[in-house]
Coordinates of C-alpha atoms and ligand atoms in Angstrom, one line a residue:
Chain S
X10 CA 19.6 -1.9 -19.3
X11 CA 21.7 -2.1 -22.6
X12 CA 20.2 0.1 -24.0
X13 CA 20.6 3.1 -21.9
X14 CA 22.3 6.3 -22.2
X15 CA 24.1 5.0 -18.9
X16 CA 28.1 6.7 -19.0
X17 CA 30.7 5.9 -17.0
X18 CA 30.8 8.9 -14.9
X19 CA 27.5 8.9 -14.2
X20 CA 27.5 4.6 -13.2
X21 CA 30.5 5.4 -11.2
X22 CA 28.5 8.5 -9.2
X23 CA 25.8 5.8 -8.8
X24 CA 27.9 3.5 -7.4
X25 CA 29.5 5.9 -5.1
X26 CA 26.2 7.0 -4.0
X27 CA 25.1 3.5 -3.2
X28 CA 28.5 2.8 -1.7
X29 CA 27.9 6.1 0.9
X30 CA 24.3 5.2 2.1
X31 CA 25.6 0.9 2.3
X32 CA 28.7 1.9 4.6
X33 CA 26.2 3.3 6.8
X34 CA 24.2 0.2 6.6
X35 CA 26.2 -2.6 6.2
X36 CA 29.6 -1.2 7.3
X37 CA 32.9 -1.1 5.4
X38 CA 33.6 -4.9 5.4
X39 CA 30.0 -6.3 4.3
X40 CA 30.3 -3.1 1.6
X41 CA 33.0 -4.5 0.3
X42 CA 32.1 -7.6 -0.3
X43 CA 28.3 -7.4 -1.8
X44 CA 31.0 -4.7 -4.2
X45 CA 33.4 -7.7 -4.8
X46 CA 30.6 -10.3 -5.8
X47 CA 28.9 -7.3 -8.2
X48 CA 32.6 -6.9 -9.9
X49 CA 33.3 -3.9 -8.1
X50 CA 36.7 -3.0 -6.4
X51 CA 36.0 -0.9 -3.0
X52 CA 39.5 -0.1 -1.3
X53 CA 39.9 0.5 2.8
X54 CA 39.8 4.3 1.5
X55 CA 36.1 3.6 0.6
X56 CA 37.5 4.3 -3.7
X57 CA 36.3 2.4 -6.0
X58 CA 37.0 0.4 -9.9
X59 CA 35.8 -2.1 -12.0
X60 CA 36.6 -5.6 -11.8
X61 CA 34.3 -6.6 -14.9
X62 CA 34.1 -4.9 -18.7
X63 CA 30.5 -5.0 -18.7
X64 CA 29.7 -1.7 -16.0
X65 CA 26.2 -1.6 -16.5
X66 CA 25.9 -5.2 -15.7
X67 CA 28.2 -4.3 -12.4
X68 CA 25.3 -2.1 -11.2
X69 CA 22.7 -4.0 -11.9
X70 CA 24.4 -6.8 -10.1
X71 CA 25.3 -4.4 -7.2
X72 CA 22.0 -3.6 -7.0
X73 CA 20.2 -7.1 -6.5
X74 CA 23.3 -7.9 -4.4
X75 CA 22.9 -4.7 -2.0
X76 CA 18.8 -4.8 -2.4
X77 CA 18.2 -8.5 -1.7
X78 CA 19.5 -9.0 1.9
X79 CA 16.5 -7.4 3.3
X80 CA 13.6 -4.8 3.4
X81 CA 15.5 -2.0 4.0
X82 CA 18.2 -2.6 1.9
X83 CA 15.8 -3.4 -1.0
X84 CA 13.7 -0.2 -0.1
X85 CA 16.8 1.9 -0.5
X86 CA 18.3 0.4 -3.4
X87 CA 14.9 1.3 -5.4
X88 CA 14.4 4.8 -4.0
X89 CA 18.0 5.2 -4.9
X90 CA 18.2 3.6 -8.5
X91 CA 15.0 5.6 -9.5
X92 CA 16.0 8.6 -8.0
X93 CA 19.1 8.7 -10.1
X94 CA 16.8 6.9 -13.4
X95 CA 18.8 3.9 -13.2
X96 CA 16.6 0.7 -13.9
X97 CA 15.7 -1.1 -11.2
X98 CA 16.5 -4.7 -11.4
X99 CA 13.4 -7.1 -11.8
X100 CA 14.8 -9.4 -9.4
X101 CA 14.0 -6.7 -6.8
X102 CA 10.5 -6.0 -8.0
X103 CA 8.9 -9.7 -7.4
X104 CA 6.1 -9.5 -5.5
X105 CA 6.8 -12.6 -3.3
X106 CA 9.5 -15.8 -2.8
X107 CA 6.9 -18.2 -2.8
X108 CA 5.3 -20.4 -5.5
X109 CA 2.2 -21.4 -4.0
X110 CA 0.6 -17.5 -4.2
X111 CA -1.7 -17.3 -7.2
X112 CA -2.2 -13.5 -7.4
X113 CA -1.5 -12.6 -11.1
X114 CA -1.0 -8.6 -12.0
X115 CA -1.0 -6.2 -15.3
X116 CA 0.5 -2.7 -15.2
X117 CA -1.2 0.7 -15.4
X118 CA 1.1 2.8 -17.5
X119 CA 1.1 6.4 -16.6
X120 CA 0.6 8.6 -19.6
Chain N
X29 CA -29.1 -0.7 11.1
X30 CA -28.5 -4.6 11.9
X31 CA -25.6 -5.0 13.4
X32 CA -24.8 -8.5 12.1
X33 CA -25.2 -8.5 8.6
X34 CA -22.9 -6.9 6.0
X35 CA -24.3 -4.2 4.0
X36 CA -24.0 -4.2 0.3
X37 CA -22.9 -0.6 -0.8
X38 CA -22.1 -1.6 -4.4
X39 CA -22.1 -4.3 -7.1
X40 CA -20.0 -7.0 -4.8
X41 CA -18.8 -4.6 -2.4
X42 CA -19.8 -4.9 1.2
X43 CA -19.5 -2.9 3.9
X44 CA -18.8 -4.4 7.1
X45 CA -17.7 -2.8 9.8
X46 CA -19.0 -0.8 13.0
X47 CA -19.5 2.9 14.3
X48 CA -17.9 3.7 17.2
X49 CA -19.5 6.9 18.8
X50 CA -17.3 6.1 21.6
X51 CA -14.2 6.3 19.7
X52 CA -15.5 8.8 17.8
X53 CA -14.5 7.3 14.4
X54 CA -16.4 4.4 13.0
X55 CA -14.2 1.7 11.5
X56 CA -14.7 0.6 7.8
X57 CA -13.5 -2.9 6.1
X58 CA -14.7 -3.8 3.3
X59 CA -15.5 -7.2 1.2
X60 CA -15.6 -7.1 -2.2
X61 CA -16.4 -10.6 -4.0
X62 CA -16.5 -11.9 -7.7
X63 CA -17.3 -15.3 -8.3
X64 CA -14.1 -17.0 -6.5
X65 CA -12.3 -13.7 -5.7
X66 CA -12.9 -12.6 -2.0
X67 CA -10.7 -9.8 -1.1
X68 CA -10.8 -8.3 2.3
X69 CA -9.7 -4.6 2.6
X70 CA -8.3 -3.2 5.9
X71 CA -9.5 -6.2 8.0
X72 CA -9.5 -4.2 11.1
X73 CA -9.1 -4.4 15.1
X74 CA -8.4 -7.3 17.0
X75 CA -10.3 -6.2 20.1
X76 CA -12.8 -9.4 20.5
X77 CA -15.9 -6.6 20.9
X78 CA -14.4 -5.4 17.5
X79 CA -13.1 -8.1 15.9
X80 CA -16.3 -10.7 16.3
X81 CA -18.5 -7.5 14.8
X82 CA -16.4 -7.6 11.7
X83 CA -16.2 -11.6 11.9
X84 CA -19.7 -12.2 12.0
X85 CA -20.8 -9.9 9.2
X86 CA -18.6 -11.5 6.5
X87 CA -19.9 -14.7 7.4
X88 CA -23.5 -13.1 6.7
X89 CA -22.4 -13.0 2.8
X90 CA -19.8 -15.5 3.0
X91 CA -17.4 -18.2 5.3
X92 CA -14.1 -16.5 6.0
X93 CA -12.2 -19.6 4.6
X94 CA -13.1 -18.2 1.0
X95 CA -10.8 -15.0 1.8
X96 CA -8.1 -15.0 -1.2
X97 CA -6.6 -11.5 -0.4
X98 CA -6.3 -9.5 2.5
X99 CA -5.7 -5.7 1.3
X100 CA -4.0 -3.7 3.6
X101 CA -3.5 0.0 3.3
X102 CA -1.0 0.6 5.2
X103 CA -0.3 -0.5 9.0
X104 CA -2.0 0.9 11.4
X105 CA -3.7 -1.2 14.5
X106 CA -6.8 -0.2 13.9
X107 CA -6.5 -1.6 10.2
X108 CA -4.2 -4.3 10.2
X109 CA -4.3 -5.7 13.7
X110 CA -6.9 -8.4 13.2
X111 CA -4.9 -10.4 10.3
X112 CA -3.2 -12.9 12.4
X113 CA -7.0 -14.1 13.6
X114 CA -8.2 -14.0 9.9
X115 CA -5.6 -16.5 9.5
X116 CA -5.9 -18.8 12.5
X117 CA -9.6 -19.1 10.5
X118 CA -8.1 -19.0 7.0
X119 CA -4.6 -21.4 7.5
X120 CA -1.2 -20.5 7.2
X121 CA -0.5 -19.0 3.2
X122 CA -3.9 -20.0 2.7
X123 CA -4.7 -16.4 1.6
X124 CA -2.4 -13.7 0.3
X125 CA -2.1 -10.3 2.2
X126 CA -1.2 -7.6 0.2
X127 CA 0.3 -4.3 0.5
X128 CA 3.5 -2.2 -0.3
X129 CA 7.2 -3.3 0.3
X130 CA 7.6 0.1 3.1
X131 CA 4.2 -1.1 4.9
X132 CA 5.6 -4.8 4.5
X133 CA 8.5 -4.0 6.6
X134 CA 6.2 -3.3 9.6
X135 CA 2.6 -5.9 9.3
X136 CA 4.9 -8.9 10.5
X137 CA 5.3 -7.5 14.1
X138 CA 1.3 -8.3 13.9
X139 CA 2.5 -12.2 14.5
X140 CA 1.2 -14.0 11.5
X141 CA 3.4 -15.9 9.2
X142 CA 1.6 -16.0 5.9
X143 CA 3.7 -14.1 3.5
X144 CA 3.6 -10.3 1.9
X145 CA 2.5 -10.1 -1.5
X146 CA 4.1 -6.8 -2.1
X147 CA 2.3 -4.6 -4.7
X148 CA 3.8 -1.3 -6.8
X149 CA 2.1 2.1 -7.8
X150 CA -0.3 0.9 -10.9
X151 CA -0.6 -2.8 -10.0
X152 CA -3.5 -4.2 -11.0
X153 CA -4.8 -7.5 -9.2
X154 CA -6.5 -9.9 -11.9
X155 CA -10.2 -11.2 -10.1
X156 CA -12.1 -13.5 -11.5
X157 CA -14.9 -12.6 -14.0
X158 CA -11.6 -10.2 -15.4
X159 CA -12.7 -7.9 -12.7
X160 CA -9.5 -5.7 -12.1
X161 CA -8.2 -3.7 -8.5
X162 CA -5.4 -1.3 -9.1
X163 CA -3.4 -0.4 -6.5
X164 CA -2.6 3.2 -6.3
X165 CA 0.7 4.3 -4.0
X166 CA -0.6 7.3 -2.0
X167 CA 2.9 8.0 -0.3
X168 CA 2.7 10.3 3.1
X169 CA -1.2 10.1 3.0
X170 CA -0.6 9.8 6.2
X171 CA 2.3 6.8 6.4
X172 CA 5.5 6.6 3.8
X173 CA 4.3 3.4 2.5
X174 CA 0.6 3.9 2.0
X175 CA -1.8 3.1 -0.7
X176 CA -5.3 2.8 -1.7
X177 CA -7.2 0.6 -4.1
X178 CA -9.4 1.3 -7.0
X179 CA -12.0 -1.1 -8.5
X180 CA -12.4 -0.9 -11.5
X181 CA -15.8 -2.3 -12.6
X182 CA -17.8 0.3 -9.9
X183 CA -15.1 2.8 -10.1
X184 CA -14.5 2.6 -6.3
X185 CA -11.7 4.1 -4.2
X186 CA -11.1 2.0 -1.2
X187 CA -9.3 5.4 0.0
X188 CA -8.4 4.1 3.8
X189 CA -7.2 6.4 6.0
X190 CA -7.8 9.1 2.7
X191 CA -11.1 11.0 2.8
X192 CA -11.5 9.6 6.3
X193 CA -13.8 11.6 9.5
X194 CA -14.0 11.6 12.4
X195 CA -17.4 11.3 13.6
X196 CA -19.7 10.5 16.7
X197 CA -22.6 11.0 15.0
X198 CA -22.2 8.5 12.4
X199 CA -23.8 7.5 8.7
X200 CA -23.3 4.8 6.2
X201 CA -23.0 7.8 3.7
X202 CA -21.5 11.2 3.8
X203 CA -24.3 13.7 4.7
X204 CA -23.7 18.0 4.6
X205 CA -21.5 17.7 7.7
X206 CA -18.8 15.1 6.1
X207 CA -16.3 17.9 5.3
X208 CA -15.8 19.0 9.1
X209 CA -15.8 15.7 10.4
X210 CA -12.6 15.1 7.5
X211 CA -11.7 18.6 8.6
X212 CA -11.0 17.5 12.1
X213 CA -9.4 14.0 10.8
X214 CA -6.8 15.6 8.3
X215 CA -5.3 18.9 9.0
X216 CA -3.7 17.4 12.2
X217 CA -2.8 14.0 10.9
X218 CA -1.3 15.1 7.3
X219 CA 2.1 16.8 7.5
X220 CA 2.2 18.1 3.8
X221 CA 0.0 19.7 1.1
X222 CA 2.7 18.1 -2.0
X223 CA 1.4 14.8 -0.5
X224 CA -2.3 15.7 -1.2
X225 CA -1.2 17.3 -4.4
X226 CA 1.0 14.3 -5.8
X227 CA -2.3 11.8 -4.8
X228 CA -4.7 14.6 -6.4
X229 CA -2.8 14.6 -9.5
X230 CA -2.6 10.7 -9.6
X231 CA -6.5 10.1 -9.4
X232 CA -7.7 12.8 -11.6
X233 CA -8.0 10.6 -14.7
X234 CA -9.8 7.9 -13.2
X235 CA -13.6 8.0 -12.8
X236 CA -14.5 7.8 -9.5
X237 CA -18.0 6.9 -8.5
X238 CA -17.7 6.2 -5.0
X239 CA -14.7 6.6 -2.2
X240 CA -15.0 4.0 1.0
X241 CA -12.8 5.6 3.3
X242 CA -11.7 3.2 6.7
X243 CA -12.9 5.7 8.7
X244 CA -16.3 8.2 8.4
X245 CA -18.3 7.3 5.9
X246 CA -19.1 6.4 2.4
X247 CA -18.8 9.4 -0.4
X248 CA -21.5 8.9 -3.0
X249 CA -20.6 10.0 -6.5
X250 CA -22.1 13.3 -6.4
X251 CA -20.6 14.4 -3.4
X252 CA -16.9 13.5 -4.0
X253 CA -16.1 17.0 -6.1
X254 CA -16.6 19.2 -3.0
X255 CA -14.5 16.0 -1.1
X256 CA -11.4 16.4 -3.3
X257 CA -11.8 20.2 -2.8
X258 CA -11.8 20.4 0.3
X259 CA -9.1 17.7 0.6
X260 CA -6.8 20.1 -1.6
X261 CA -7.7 23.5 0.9
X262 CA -7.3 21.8 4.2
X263 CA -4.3 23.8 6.3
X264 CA -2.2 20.3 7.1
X265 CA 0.2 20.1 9.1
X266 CA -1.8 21.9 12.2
X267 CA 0.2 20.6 14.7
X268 CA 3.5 22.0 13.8
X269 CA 2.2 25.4 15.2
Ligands
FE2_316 FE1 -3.8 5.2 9.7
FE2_317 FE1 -7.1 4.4 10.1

């Protein structure tokens, strides 16, 4: 992600936006926490801060913790993080949990 | 036309499903092997009068137990109904079954426990012989989470529900009437032209050859311009009216 033209304002609008759809989802308490463990602060008044220096590792962090407790929450987290050209974490792009699958993939690149 | 053996449509692609005139839409898997690689594209029904059609024409070119991958296009009955009896033959994670993470949500309910391998908009599947599949996303066409699948040796679109007709009177290959029969099929199951845009503008730089659609029937090479065309004019949405 380093290398992104990622601001402040606009991680913070992310995060907001994430924050709005996941209080919908997983209610205030259970929004606060997957915040807390990402090193984001979310007050009772639904505001939010940084706990941690490095943001864009916050997000990406908020996102795998939001996206990986199940299908919908993952399916929302990507629509969400491309919508708004934020990279989506690879750790919510693996194809499957298992080991024993064997199917091996390239990527078609769009021109 | 034998209505226990598979019929081979293209170099390691098999047809191998039934007509239906009483339905009035034939349903279409497909096999496609290469050497070891046996993948099984929208395995079908599991009504026993449908099912054991389907059943007995794989085993015509091969036992089921060599099934690596299971493709499903998105998750319809009629498509994806079948899977948990592919793997009571097969065994538990003895086979993958691919599709998209939104269609993933839903094939579980289906009752079988061997898990999703969930594919992206460009993946490509690595078959032995370095025989490639991509996996195109074909979102709305007619389900959120639906996709199609693209050979790449035979240039073959396994297009699923995509270029699909409804037809009584049935052929293997798309004859003069095809477009009516789609006709009939699309404009009241699509809701939106921008969805038959967006997949339009996603396939036009690959080759296409041949489209195997689950339903209707196969679109030979020289036929598929006036296919797409009429695909991009058909008044969707008809039953918003
Ligand atoms: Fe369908
Ligand atoms: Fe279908």
């Amino acid at each position: 992600m380093a290398d992104l033209n990622l601001d402040d304002k606009k991680l913070m609008d992310f995060i907001n936006l994430m924050v709005t759809r996941g209080l919908g989802l997983y209610g205030q308490e259970l929004m606060a926490k997957i915040c807390y463990e990402s090193g984001i602060a979310l007050t009772d008044q639904n505001e939010i801060d940084w706990l941690e220096d490095n943001h864009i590792q916050a997000v990406n962090k908020l996102l795998v913790n939001y996206g990986s407790r199940n299908l919908p929450a993952k399916m929302t987290a990507i629509v969400l993080a491309r919508q708004n050209q934020i990279p989506v974490p690879e750790e919510l792009l693996t194809k499957r949990s298992s080991k024993k699958r064997r199917s091996i993939f390239k990527r078609f690149r769009r021109k | 036309m034998e209505n226990n053996k598979a019929i081979q449509v293209n170099d390691g692609i098999y047809w191998v499903g039934f007509g239906d005139p009483k339905a009035g839409f034939s349903n279409n898997p497909y096999l496609l092997i290469e050497g070891d690689s046996v993948v099984l594209f929208d395995p079908g029904s599991r009504l026993p009068e449908h099912f054991n059609i389907v059943k007995q024409k794989i085993e015509s070119v091969i036992p089921i137990e060599k099934i690596n991958y299971i493709v499903v296009h998105h998750q319809d009955p009629d498509l994806a109904a079948s899977i948990p009896l592919f793997e009571d033959i097969i065994g538990v994670d003895n086979f993958e079954i691919i599709s998209t993470l939104r269609t993933s949500l839903l094939l579980p309910y289906y009752g079988f426990r061997t898990e999703i391998t969930t594919i992206e908009d460009g993946d490509i599947l690595q078959l032995d012989n370095g025989r490639e599949l991509m996996f195109i996303t074909s979102p709305y066409l007619h389900f959120a989470g639906a996709h199609v699948s693209y050979d790449m040796k035979t240039k073959t679109l396994f297009s699923s529900d995509i270029f699909a007709a409804f037809s009584v009177d049935w052929h293997l290959y798309a004859n003069e009437n095809y477009i009516e029969a789609m006709r009939i099929f699309h404009e009241p199951y699509i809701a939106h032209k921008s969805a038959i845009e967006s997949f339009a503008n996603k396939i036009k730089d690959f080759e296409i050859k041949m489209i195997c659609p689950q339903h209707g029937s196969i679109i030979k090479e020289e036929f598929i311009p006036k296919c797409v065309e009429a695909l991009l004019n058909f008044e969707v949405g008809s039953w918003l009216i």
